[in-house]
Tab-separated table of C-alpha atoms in Angstrom:
chain	number	residue	atom	x	y	z
A	1488	UNK	CA	7.361	-288.357	87.471
A	1489	UNK	CA	10.296	-287.821	85.122
A	1490	UNK	CA	8.077	-285.857	82.731
A	1491	UNK	CA	6.913	-283.598	85.549
A	1492	UNK	CA	10.473	-283.060	86.769
A	1493	UNK	CA	11.903	-282.077	83.398
A	1494	UNK	CA	9.059	-280.463	81.471
A	1495	UNK	CA	7.636	-278.884	84.619
A	1496	UNK	CA	10.922	-277.187	85.410
A	1497	UNK	CA	11.365	-275.876	81.864
A	1498	UNK	CA	7.778	-274.606	81.654
A	1499	UNK	CA	8.033	-272.819	84.992
A	1500	UNK	CA	11.320	-271.197	83.938
A	1501	UNK	CA	9.886	-270.102	80.583
A	1502	UNK	CA	6.942	-268.553	82.435
A	1503	UNK	CA	9.461	-266.390	84.282
A	1504	UNK	CA	9.166	-267.898	87.744
A	1505	UNK	CA	12.126	-267.468	90.118
A	1506	UNK	CA	14.558	-270.359	89.760
A	1507	UNK	CA	14.055	-271.673	93.292
A	1508	UNK	CA	10.257	-271.590	92.947
A	1509	UNK	CA	10.402	-273.357	89.562
A	1510	UNK	CA	12.617	-276.144	90.942
A	1511	UNK	CA	10.547	-276.538	94.110
A	1512	UNK	CA	7.163	-276.645	92.376
A	1513	UNK	CA	8.280	-279.189	89.766
A	1514	UNK	CA	9.843	-281.411	92.463
A	1515	UNK	CA	6.861	-281.202	94.826
A	1516	UNK	CA	4.444	-281.834	91.962
A	1517	UNK	CA	6.388	-284.871	90.748
A	1518	UNK	CA	6.694	-286.300	94.262
A	1519	UNK	CA	2.982	-285.855	94.955
A	1520	UNK	CA	1.925	-287.409	91.655
A	1521	UNK	CA	4.220	-290.420	92.105
A	1522	UNK	CA	3.171	-291.235	95.639
A	1523	UNK	CA	0.602	-288.993	97.336
A	1524	UNK	CA	0.170	-291.500	100.152
A	1525	UNK	CA	3.826	-291.322	101.219
A	1526	UNK	CA	4.432	-287.685	100.341
A	1527	UNK	CA	4.356	-285.099	103.134
A	1528	UNK	CA	5.565	-281.599	103.903
A	1529	UNK	CA	7.846	-283.094	106.552
A	1530	UNK	CA	9.779	-284.998	103.886
A	1531	UNK	CA	10.321	-281.780	101.922
A	1532	UNK	CA	11.520	-279.933	105.030
A	1533	UNK	CA	13.864	-282.730	106.136
A	1534	UNK	CA	15.506	-283.109	102.715
A	1535	UNK	CA	15.933	-279.360	102.268
A	1536	UNK	CA	17.293	-278.783	105.762
A	1537	UNK	CA	19.719	-281.712	105.625
A	1538	UNK	CA	21.255	-280.383	102.410
A	1539	UNK	CA	22.441	-277.212	104.151
A	1540	UNK	CA	24.410	-278.940	106.910
A	1541	UNK	CA	27.771	-278.487	105.196
A	1542	UNK	CA	30.915	-276.751	106.391
A	1543	UNK	CA	32.096	-276.398	102.771
A	1544	UNK	CA	28.976	-274.481	101.721
A	1545	UNK	CA	29.677	-271.863	104.399
A	1546	UNK	CA	32.415	-270.557	102.077
A	1547	UNK	CA	29.853	-269.317	99.527
A	1548	UNK	CA	28.336	-266.394	101.513
A	1549	UNK	CA	31.789	-265.523	102.876
A	1550	UNK	CA	33.319	-265.241	99.392
A	1551	UNK	CA	30.285	-263.213	98.266
A	1552	UNK	CA	30.821	-260.806	101.175
A	1553	UNK	CA	34.561	-260.505	100.470
A	1554	UNK	CA	33.861	-259.820	96.785
A	1555	UNK	CA	31.290	-257.129	97.570
A	1556	UNK	CA	33.643	-255.428	100.027
A	1557	UNK	CA	36.388	-255.373	97.386
A	1558	UNK	CA	34.035	-254.358	94.597
A	1559	UNK	CA	32.613	-251.351	96.456
A	1560	UNK	CA	35.877	-249.839	97.649
A	1561	UNK	CA	37.381	-248.411	94.458
A	1562	UNK	CA	39.444	-251.526	93.858
A	1563	UNK	CA	37.865	-252.011	90.404
A	1564	UNK	CA	39.437	-248.759	89.195
A	1565	UNK	CA	42.846	-249.646	90.644
A	1566	UNK	CA	42.838	-253.134	89.143
A	1567	UNK	CA	41.810	-251.832	85.730
A	1568	UNK	CA	44.379	-249.025	85.986
A	1569	UNK	CA	47.194	-251.497	86.626
A	1570	UNK	CA	46.014	-253.818	83.844
A	1571	UNK	CA	45.770	-250.877	81.442
A	1572	UNK	CA	49.274	-249.685	82.259
A	1573	UNK	CA	50.833	-253.138	81.925
A	1574	UNK	CA	48.877	-254.377	78.876
A	1575	UNK	CA	47.619	-251.246	77.105
A	1576	UNK	CA	50.558	-251.193	74.677
A	1577	UNK	CA	49.464	-254.513	73.121
A	1578	UNK	CA	47.232	-254.601	70.005
A	1579	UNK	CA	43.784	-253.669	71.239
A	1580	UNK	CA	45.056	-251.612	74.183
A	1581	UNK	CA	42.132	-251.163	76.552
A	1582	UNK	CA	40.494	-254.386	75.345
A	1583	UNK	CA	43.628	-256.280	76.407
A	1584	UNK	CA	43.514	-254.469	79.737
A	1585	UNK	CA	39.888	-255.558	80.048
A	1586	UNK	CA	40.885	-259.233	79.802
A	1587	UNK	CA	43.862	-258.813	82.130
A	1588	UNK	CA	41.763	-256.991	84.732
A	1589	UNK	CA	39.227	-259.818	84.709
A	1590	UNK	CA	41.981	-262.320	85.493
A	1591	UNK	CA	43.206	-260.171	88.382
A	1592	UNK	CA	39.673	-259.560	89.627
A	1593	UNK	CA	38.959	-263.304	89.388
A	1594	UNK	CA	41.391	-263.853	92.237
A	1595	UNK	CA	39.091	-261.837	94.484
A	1596	UNK	CA	35.508	-262.570	93.445
A	1597	UNK	CA	35.040	-266.097	92.079
A	1598	UNK	CA	31.816	-265.229	90.263
A	1599	UNK	CA	31.221	-264.142	86.664
A	1600	UNK	CA	28.219	-261.938	87.419
A	1601	UNK	CA	30.166	-259.982	90.074
A	1602	UNK	CA	32.934	-259.342	87.544
A	1603	UNK	CA	30.514	-258.357	84.773
A	1604	UNK	CA	28.395	-256.085	86.944
A	1605	UNK	CA	31.177	-254.453	88.979
A	1606	UNK	CA	34.363	-254.287	86.940
A	1607	UNK	CA	32.319	-254.364	83.723
A	1608	UNK	CA	30.915	-250.886	84.213
A	1609	UNK	CA	34.414	-249.441	84.693
A	1610	UNK	CA	35.760	-251.265	81.646
A	1611	UNK	CA	32.934	-250.376	79.266
A	1612	UNK	CA	32.925	-246.701	80.282
A	1613	UNK	CA	36.687	-246.415	79.836
A	1614	UNK	CA	36.706	-248.171	76.471
A	1615	UNK	CA	33.809	-246.215	74.967
A	1616	UNK	CA	35.259	-242.892	76.172
A	1617	UNK	CA	38.498	-243.734	74.369
A	1618	UNK	CA	36.820	-244.453	71.050
A	1619	UNK	CA	36.312	-248.204	71.245
A	1620	UNK	CA	33.080	-249.523	69.667
A	1621	UNK	CA	30.481	-250.320	72.326
A	1622	UNK	CA	29.763	-253.759	70.885
A	1623	UNK	CA	33.446	-254.690	71.233
A	1624	UNK	CA	33.603	-253.315	74.778
A	1625	UNK	CA	30.546	-255.317	75.820
A	1626	UNK	CA	31.709	-258.516	74.101
A	1627	UNK	CA	35.184	-258.517	75.665
A	1628	UNK	CA	33.764	-257.655	79.089
A	1629	UNK	CA	31.202	-260.477	78.916
A	1630	UNK	CA	33.672	-263.087	77.669
A	1631	UNK	CA	36.429	-262.188	80.125
A	1632	UNK	CA	34.004	-262.281	83.074
A	1633	UNK	CA	33.855	-266.087	82.711
A	1634	UNK	CA	37.462	-266.278	83.920
A	1635	UNK	CA	36.176	-265.454	87.424
A	1636	UNK	CA	34.552	-268.828	88.161
A	1637	UNK	CA	37.543	-270.752	86.756
A	1638	UNK	CA	40.542	-268.979	88.279
A	1639	UNK	CA	40.475	-269.450	92.066
A	1640	UNK	CA	38.655	-268.755	94.267
A	1641	UNK	CA	35.514	-270.020	92.548
A	1642	UNK	CA	31.976	-270.131	93.898
A	1643	UNK	CA	30.771	-272.725	91.312
A	1644	UNK	CA	33.680	-274.999	92.263
A	1645	UNK	CA	32.638	-274.763	95.907
A	1646	UNK	CA	29.129	-275.790	94.857
A	1647	UNK	CA	30.557	-278.713	92.852
A	1648	UNK	CA	32.627	-279.792	95.857
A	1649	UNK	CA	29.480	-279.559	97.970
A	1650	UNK	CA	27.614	-282.115	95.806
A	1651	UNK	CA	30.559	-284.353	94.915
A	1652	UNK	CA	32.823	-284.356	98.014
A	1653	UNK	CA	35.809	-283.495	95.790
A	1654	UNK	CA	38.520	-281.398	97.495
A	1655	UNK	CA	37.872	-277.669	97.060
A	1656	UNK	CA	41.594	-276.971	97.309
A	1657	UNK	CA	42.358	-279.324	94.425
A	1658	UNK	CA	39.540	-277.832	92.358
A	1659	UNK	CA	40.892	-274.333	93.003
A	1660	UNK	CA	44.394	-275.324	91.918
A	1661	UNK	CA	42.938	-277.193	88.946
A	1662	UNK	CA	41.424	-273.953	87.687
A	1663	UNK	CA	44.696	-271.989	87.611
A	1664	UNK	CA	46.083	-273.196	84.266
A	1665	UNK	CA	42.683	-273.193	82.479
A	1666	UNK	CA	42.101	-269.646	83.746
A	1667	UNK	CA	45.452	-268.544	82.331
A	1668	UNK	CA	44.714	-270.309	79.026
A	1669	UNK	CA	41.340	-268.565	78.779
A	1670	UNK	CA	43.075	-265.240	79.372
A	1671	UNK	CA	45.689	-265.993	76.688
A	1672	UNK	CA	43.016	-267.161	74.225
A	1673	UNK	CA	40.908	-264.047	74.687
A	1674	UNK	CA	43.966	-261.800	74.378
A	1675	UNK	CA	44.891	-263.480	71.075
A	1676	UNK	CA	41.301	-262.985	69.887
A	1677	UNK	CA	41.442	-259.308	70.872
A	1678	UNK	CA	44.753	-258.873	69.023
A	1679	UNK	CA	43.243	-260.352	65.839
A	1680	UNK	CA	40.173	-258.102	66.078
A	1681	UNK	CA	42.352	-255.097	66.919
A	1682	UNK	CA	44.364	-255.429	63.720
A	1683	UNK	CA	41.224	-255.918	61.632
A	1684	UNK	CA	39.387	-252.940	63.192
A	1685	UNK	CA	42.501	-250.775	63.672
A	1686	UNK	CA	41.983	-250.281	67.398
A	1687	UNK	CA	44.231	-247.837	69.269
A	1688	UNK	CA	46.926	-248.829	71.727
A	1689	UNK	CA	48.963	-246.981	74.327
A	1690	UNK	CA	52.726	-246.399	74.413
A	1691	UNK	CA	54.922	-248.844	76.312
A	1692	UNK	CA	54.839	-247.761	79.990
A	1693	UNK	CA	57.884	-246.568	81.852
A	1694	UNK	CA	59.072	-248.610	84.820
A	1695	UNK	CA	58.179	-245.704	87.109
A	1696	UNK	CA	54.571	-245.604	85.883
A	1697	UNK	CA	54.263	-249.384	86.040
A	1698	UNK	CA	55.607	-249.434	89.594
A	1699	UNK	CA	53.203	-246.666	90.651
A	1700	UNK	CA	50.144	-248.465	89.275
A	1701	UNK	CA	51.324	-251.746	90.763
A	1702	UNK	CA	51.644	-250.214	94.214
A	1703	UNK	CA	48.167	-248.685	93.895
A	1704	UNK	CA	46.750	-252.166	93.283
A	1705	UNK	CA	49.236	-254.038	95.486
A	1706	UNK	CA	46.987	-255.015	98.403
A	1707	UNK	CA	44.082	-256.232	96.231
A	1708	UNK	CA	46.562	-258.238	94.121
A	1709	UNK	CA	47.756	-260.007	97.277
A	1710	UNK	CA	44.314	-261.582	97.795
A	1711	UNK	CA	44.725	-264.685	95.577
A	1712	UNK	CA	48.318	-265.097	96.788
A	1713	UNK	CA	47.162	-265.199	100.417
A	1714	UNK	CA	44.216	-267.501	99.722
A	1715	UNK	CA	45.961	-270.008	97.459
A	1716	UNK	CA	49.192	-269.875	99.449
A	1717	UNK	CA	47.345	-270.492	102.695
A	1718	UNK	CA	45.428	-273.447	101.259
A	1719	UNK	CA	48.490	-274.937	99.598
A	1720	UNK	CA	50.689	-274.581	102.703
A	1721	UNK	CA	47.960	-276.002	104.896
A	1722	UNK	CA	47.430	-272.913	107.040
A	1723	UNK	CA	43.667	-273.058	106.483
A	1724	UNK	CA	40.963	-274.970	104.655
A	1725	UNK	CA	39.130	-273.432	101.664
A	1726	UNK	CA	36.196	-272.545	103.935
A	1727	UNK	CA	38.551	-270.902	106.411
A	1728	UNK	CA	40.180	-269.173	103.432
A	1729	UNK	CA	36.821	-267.558	102.698
A	1730	UNK	CA	36.737	-266.164	106.247
A	1731	UNK	CA	40.316	-264.934	105.831
A	1732	UNK	CA	39.249	-263.268	102.579
A	1733	UNK	CA	36.494	-261.367	104.415
A	1734	UNK	CA	38.860	-260.177	107.153
A	1735	UNK	CA	41.508	-259.182	104.602
A	1736	UNK	CA	38.942	-257.395	102.423
A	1737	UNK	CA	37.701	-255.490	105.493
A	1738	UNK	CA	41.246	-254.417	106.438
A	1739	UNK	CA	42.033	-253.313	102.880
A	1740	UNK	CA	38.795	-251.384	102.377
A	1741	UNK	CA	38.763	-249.699	105.815
A	1742	UNK	CA	42.423	-249.082	106.642
A	1743	UNK	CA	44.092	-249.003	103.198
A	1744	UNK	CA	41.535	-247.692	100.690
A	1745	UNK	CA	39.494	-245.766	103.286
A	1746	UNK	CA	36.666	-245.350	100.770
A	1747	UNK	CA	33.734	-247.109	102.439
A	1748	UNK	CA	31.355	-245.383	104.832
A	1749	UNK	CA	29.177	-246.992	107.505
A	1750	UNK	CA	26.033	-246.733	105.363
A	1751	UNK	CA	27.805	-248.509	102.510
A	1752	UNK	CA	28.869	-251.309	104.847
A	1753	UNK	CA	25.268	-251.800	105.911
A	1754	UNK	CA	24.135	-251.987	102.283
A	1755	UNK	CA	26.903	-254.482	101.480
A	1756	UNK	CA	25.841	-256.771	104.334
A	1757	UNK	CA	22.189	-256.522	103.278
A	1758	UNK	CA	23.060	-257.308	99.628
A	1759	UNK	CA	25.228	-260.232	100.738
A	1760	UNK	CA	22.434	-261.608	102.920
A	1761	UNK	CA	19.954	-261.374	100.029
A	1762	UNK	CA	22.284	-263.067	97.558
A	1763	UNK	CA	23.326	-265.762	100.030
A	1764	UNK	CA	19.681	-266.427	100.908
A	1765	UNK	CA	18.812	-266.797	97.228
A	1766	UNK	CA	21.636	-269.291	96.646
A	1767	UNK	CA	20.827	-271.155	99.870
A	1768	UNK	CA	17.182	-271.557	98.840
A	1769	UNK	CA	18.262	-272.831	95.418
A	1770	UNK	CA	20.604	-275.339	97.092
A	1771	UNK	CA	17.846	-276.544	99.429
A	1772	UNK	CA	15.156	-277.030	96.776
A	1773	UNK	CA	17.707	-278.546	94.366
A	1774	UNK	CA	18.543	-281.138	97.018
A	1775	UNK	CA	14.870	-282.119	97.229
A	1776	UNK	CA	14.646	-282.098	93.420
A	1777	UNK	CA	17.670	-284.418	93.275
A	1778	UNK	CA	16.120	-286.744	95.845
A	1779	UNK	CA	12.913	-286.982	93.800
A	1780	UNK	CA	15.038	-287.534	90.697
A	1781	UNK	CA	16.807	-290.451	92.371
A	1782	UNK	CA	13.477	-291.961	93.486
A	1783	UNK	CA	12.260	-291.813	89.889
A	1784	UNK	CA	15.131	-294.091	88.855
A	1785	UNK	CA	16.254	-291.641	86.193
A	1786	UNK	CA	19.727	-291.168	87.710
A	1787	UNK	CA	20.415	-294.897	87.567
A	1788	UNK	CA	19.066	-295.106	84.012
A	1789	UNK	CA	21.252	-292.220	82.859
A	1790	UNK	CA	24.320	-293.730	84.533
A	1791	UNK	CA	23.691	-297.124	82.949
A	1792	UNK	CA	23.121	-295.627	79.505
A	1793	UNK	CA	26.311	-293.564	79.675
A	1794	UNK	CA	28.432	-296.469	80.877
A	1795	UNK	CA	26.937	-298.759	78.221
A	1796	UNK	CA	27.579	-296.145	75.552
A	1797	UNK	CA	31.299	-296.861	75.469
A	1798	UNK	CA	34.076	-298.296	77.603
A	1799	UNK	CA	36.260	-295.398	76.507
A	1800	UNK	CA	36.132	-292.660	79.191
A	1801	UNK	CA	36.980	-289.984	76.616
A	1802	UNK	CA	33.946	-290.832	74.472
A	1803	UNK	CA	31.627	-290.668	77.487
A	1804	UNK	CA	33.221	-287.402	78.622
A	1805	UNK	CA	32.618	-285.860	75.183
A	1806	UNK	CA	28.967	-286.976	75.235
A	1807	UNK	CA	28.487	-285.547	78.730
A	1808	UNK	CA	29.988	-282.230	77.655
A	1809	UNK	CA	27.701	-281.987	74.630
A	1810	UNK	CA	24.793	-282.616	76.999
A	1811	UNK	CA	26.077	-279.937	79.414
A	1812	UNK	CA	26.474	-277.407	76.597
A	1813	UNK	CA	22.782	-277.847	75.788
A	1814	UNK	CA	21.689	-277.807	79.438
A	1815	UNK	CA	23.757	-274.661	80.072
A	1816	UNK	CA	21.588	-272.747	77.610
A	1817	UNK	CA	18.532	-273.317	79.811
A	1818	UNK	CA	19.675	-273.806	83.405
A	1819	UNK	CA	21.655	-271.539	85.702
A	1820	UNK	CA	25.132	-272.961	86.305
A	1821	UNK	CA	24.589	-273.365	90.066
A	1822	UNK	CA	21.314	-275.213	89.504
A	1823	UNK	CA	22.863	-277.425	86.828
A	1824	UNK	CA	25.740	-278.383	89.140
A	1825	UNK	CA	23.417	-279.087	92.057
A	1826	UNK	CA	21.062	-281.265	90.017
A	1827	UNK	CA	23.432	-282.961	87.567
A	1828	UNK	CA	26.529	-283.295	89.761
A	1829	UNK	CA	25.131	-286.180	91.866
A	1830	UNK	CA	23.747	-287.815	88.688
A	1831	UNK	CA	27.028	-287.734	86.768
A	1832	UNK	CA	29.569	-288.419	89.525
A	1833	UNK	CA	28.843	-292.182	89.760
A	1834	UNK	CA	29.534	-292.436	86.019
A	1835	UNK	CA	32.752	-290.436	86.363
A	1836	UNK	CA	33.971	-292.611	89.235
A	1837	UNK	CA	33.014	-295.863	87.501
A	1838	UNK	CA	34.933	-294.922	84.343
A	1839	UNK	CA	38.011	-293.806	86.288
A	1840	UNK	CA	37.852	-290.172	85.186
A	1841	UNK	CA	39.648	-287.848	87.598
A	1842	UNK	CA	36.869	-286.041	89.542
A	1843	UNK	CA	38.943	-282.845	89.769
A	1844	UNK	CA	39.376	-282.889	85.992
A	1845	UNK	CA	35.649	-283.417	85.494
A	1846	UNK	CA	34.697	-280.752	88.043
A	1847	UNK	CA	36.719	-277.984	86.391
A	1848	UNK	CA	35.561	-279.086	82.918
A	1849	UNK	CA	31.928	-279.056	84.062
A	1850	UNK	CA	32.236	-275.567	85.554
A	1851	UNK	CA	33.876	-274.119	82.426
A	1852	UNK	CA	31.310	-275.820	80.193
A	1853	UNK	CA	28.436	-274.292	82.151
A	1854	UNK	CA	30.106	-270.870	82.086
A	1855	UNK	CA	29.557	-270.885	78.321
A	1856	UNK	CA	25.861	-271.127	79.138
A	1857	UNK	CA	26.077	-267.773	80.911
A	1858	UNK	CA	26.649	-266.187	77.489
A	1859	UNK	CA	24.212	-268.169	75.385
A	1860	UNK	CA	20.492	-267.523	74.873
A	1861	UNK	CA	17.800	-267.902	76.042
A	1862	UNK	CA	18.811	-267.713	79.743
A	1863	UNK	CA	22.405	-266.424	79.615
A	1864	UNK	CA	22.622	-264.241	82.734
A	1865	UNK	CA	25.723	-262.368	81.541
A	1866	UNK	CA	23.869	-261.290	78.393
A	1867	UNK	CA	21.182	-259.571	80.467
A	1868	UNK	CA	23.726	-258.032	82.846
A	1869	UNK	CA	25.680	-256.602	79.915
A	1870	UNK	CA	22.499	-255.284	78.345
A	1871	UNK	CA	21.624	-253.489	81.581
A	1872	UNK	CA	25.132	-252.124	82.159
A	1873	UNK	CA	25.680	-250.943	78.569
A	1874	UNK	CA	22.170	-249.969	77.498
A	1875	UNK	CA	22.417	-252.222	74.413
A	1876	UNK	CA	19.556	-254.487	73.354
A	1877	UNK	CA	20.003	-258.117	74.381
A	1878	UNK	CA	19.953	-259.314	70.768
A	1879	UNK	CA	22.815	-256.936	69.937
A	1880	UNK	CA	24.775	-258.149	72.962
A	1881	UNK	CA	24.322	-261.755	71.803
A	1882	UNK	CA	25.559	-260.909	68.302
A	1883	UNK	CA	28.638	-259.160	69.713
A	1884	UNK	CA	29.506	-261.861	72.255
A	1885	UNK	CA	29.210	-265.016	70.125
A	1886	UNK	CA	32.640	-264.750	68.349
A	1887	UNK	CA	34.380	-264.484	71.722
A	1888	UNK	CA	32.989	-267.852	72.771
A	1889	UNK	CA	35.416	-269.463	70.306
A	1890	UNK	CA	38.648	-269.164	72.385
A	1891	UNK	CA	36.811	-270.287	75.524
A	1892	UNK	CA	35.389	-273.286	73.677
A	1893	UNK	CA	38.865	-274.162	72.384
A	1894	UNK	CA	40.181	-274.156	75.974
A	1895	UNK	CA	37.297	-276.433	76.970
A	1896	UNK	CA	38.161	-278.897	74.193
A	1897	UNK	CA	41.847	-278.860	75.189
A	1898	UNK	CA	40.883	-279.573	78.794
A	1899	UNK	CA	38.727	-282.524	77.751
A	1900	UNK	CA	41.472	-284.128	75.658
A	1901	UNK	CA	44.427	-283.163	77.881
A	1902	UNK	CA	43.466	-283.776	81.556
A	1903	UNK	CA	46.926	-282.651	82.701
A	1904	UNK	CA	45.930	-279.046	82.010
A	1905	UNK	CA	43.674	-279.371	85.058
A	1906	UNK	CA	45.298	-282.093	87.161
A	1907	UNK	CA	49.029	-281.307	86.895
A	1908	UNK	CA	49.090	-278.432	89.393
A	1909	UNK	CA	46.942	-280.029	92.138
A	1910	UNK	CA	48.861	-283.319	91.747
A	1911	UNK	CA	52.146	-281.435	92.070
A	1912	UNK	CA	51.244	-279.262	95.033
A	1913	UNK	CA	48.729	-281.300	97.043
A	1914	UNK	CA	49.967	-284.901	96.852
């Protein structure tokens, strides 16, 4: 059964099957082989349906809708314009603005692919038109897009909360400092590259210009303030915050930006429905996959092996992260969280590791997988957006994984980077 679950999934993915189909076929095949007498379609349906009865998971399609409303209303240009004005005078100019814009955009989207596909096109076009090498533009855009799932709100953190029952609000707050550290690390990397490649920079902006660009982006910039402030002050839950985000995004796009037409709204709702349906199907089949995995006894074996490995939580955490780095190269981050989250959480709880700390570390670790071959989604998105070959995108992106990896290591060894803010504000 275990062989069918693991090798079957990898083979199906290598053959190019959709992720949900690959997970479902490997799980159904393993379940049938292990016990054809007790296996039935009803069991599959019950396990899949039960997995979707979650109020927390409702936040995922709502945040997707809010992000698409924001992303299709000209907000990308305003965010990048403000970031360029406020950061363009630093070494690397537009590349620094690229990183800063991703941090600002992260407070609205919560997904790396949304950042890379939406804001990425604006950033790459602007940088290449101003004489920046395309490989640099693509690399900075790809690397900075990973800030989105770390800085709140975060769709992967909602998924982790869904499988682990850890507070979404605490996970969101736990991602604030790591998100800022990732931004700082990437900006330092850009500054080093800028000096080596003699990249241009802009003059220091006047207060008048800075104020004008800030006001142009003011309402979009309020989004994370409203969401985090509302959660922190107890006005609404994270799921309710997602609904608030949709309403706020609608008000901003219709009454403030006034750039969306009825036809565009229809397309946005259709795109949201498609994306939400895809994620929902992955969640459902992953739940059945996880159930089969538990029946195989593999989850218990893994937990026992990890606990027996060392009594030192730090050693086990390092081993788990090495494992996740490898898994992230082959599995989509959402799938990895859905399958491995329930397997690893008993180990985390038994060793006394803070689940919020582990959740944020796990999400950041898997974000590195978005930029590593052979299945790094961001690599393919950047190739499509920029017109560069995937192999050239990989070559350009790899050096920018270094500052993100350093932040990951710091988070592993210094839990307070993640836990200090939620402990301060939500205890």
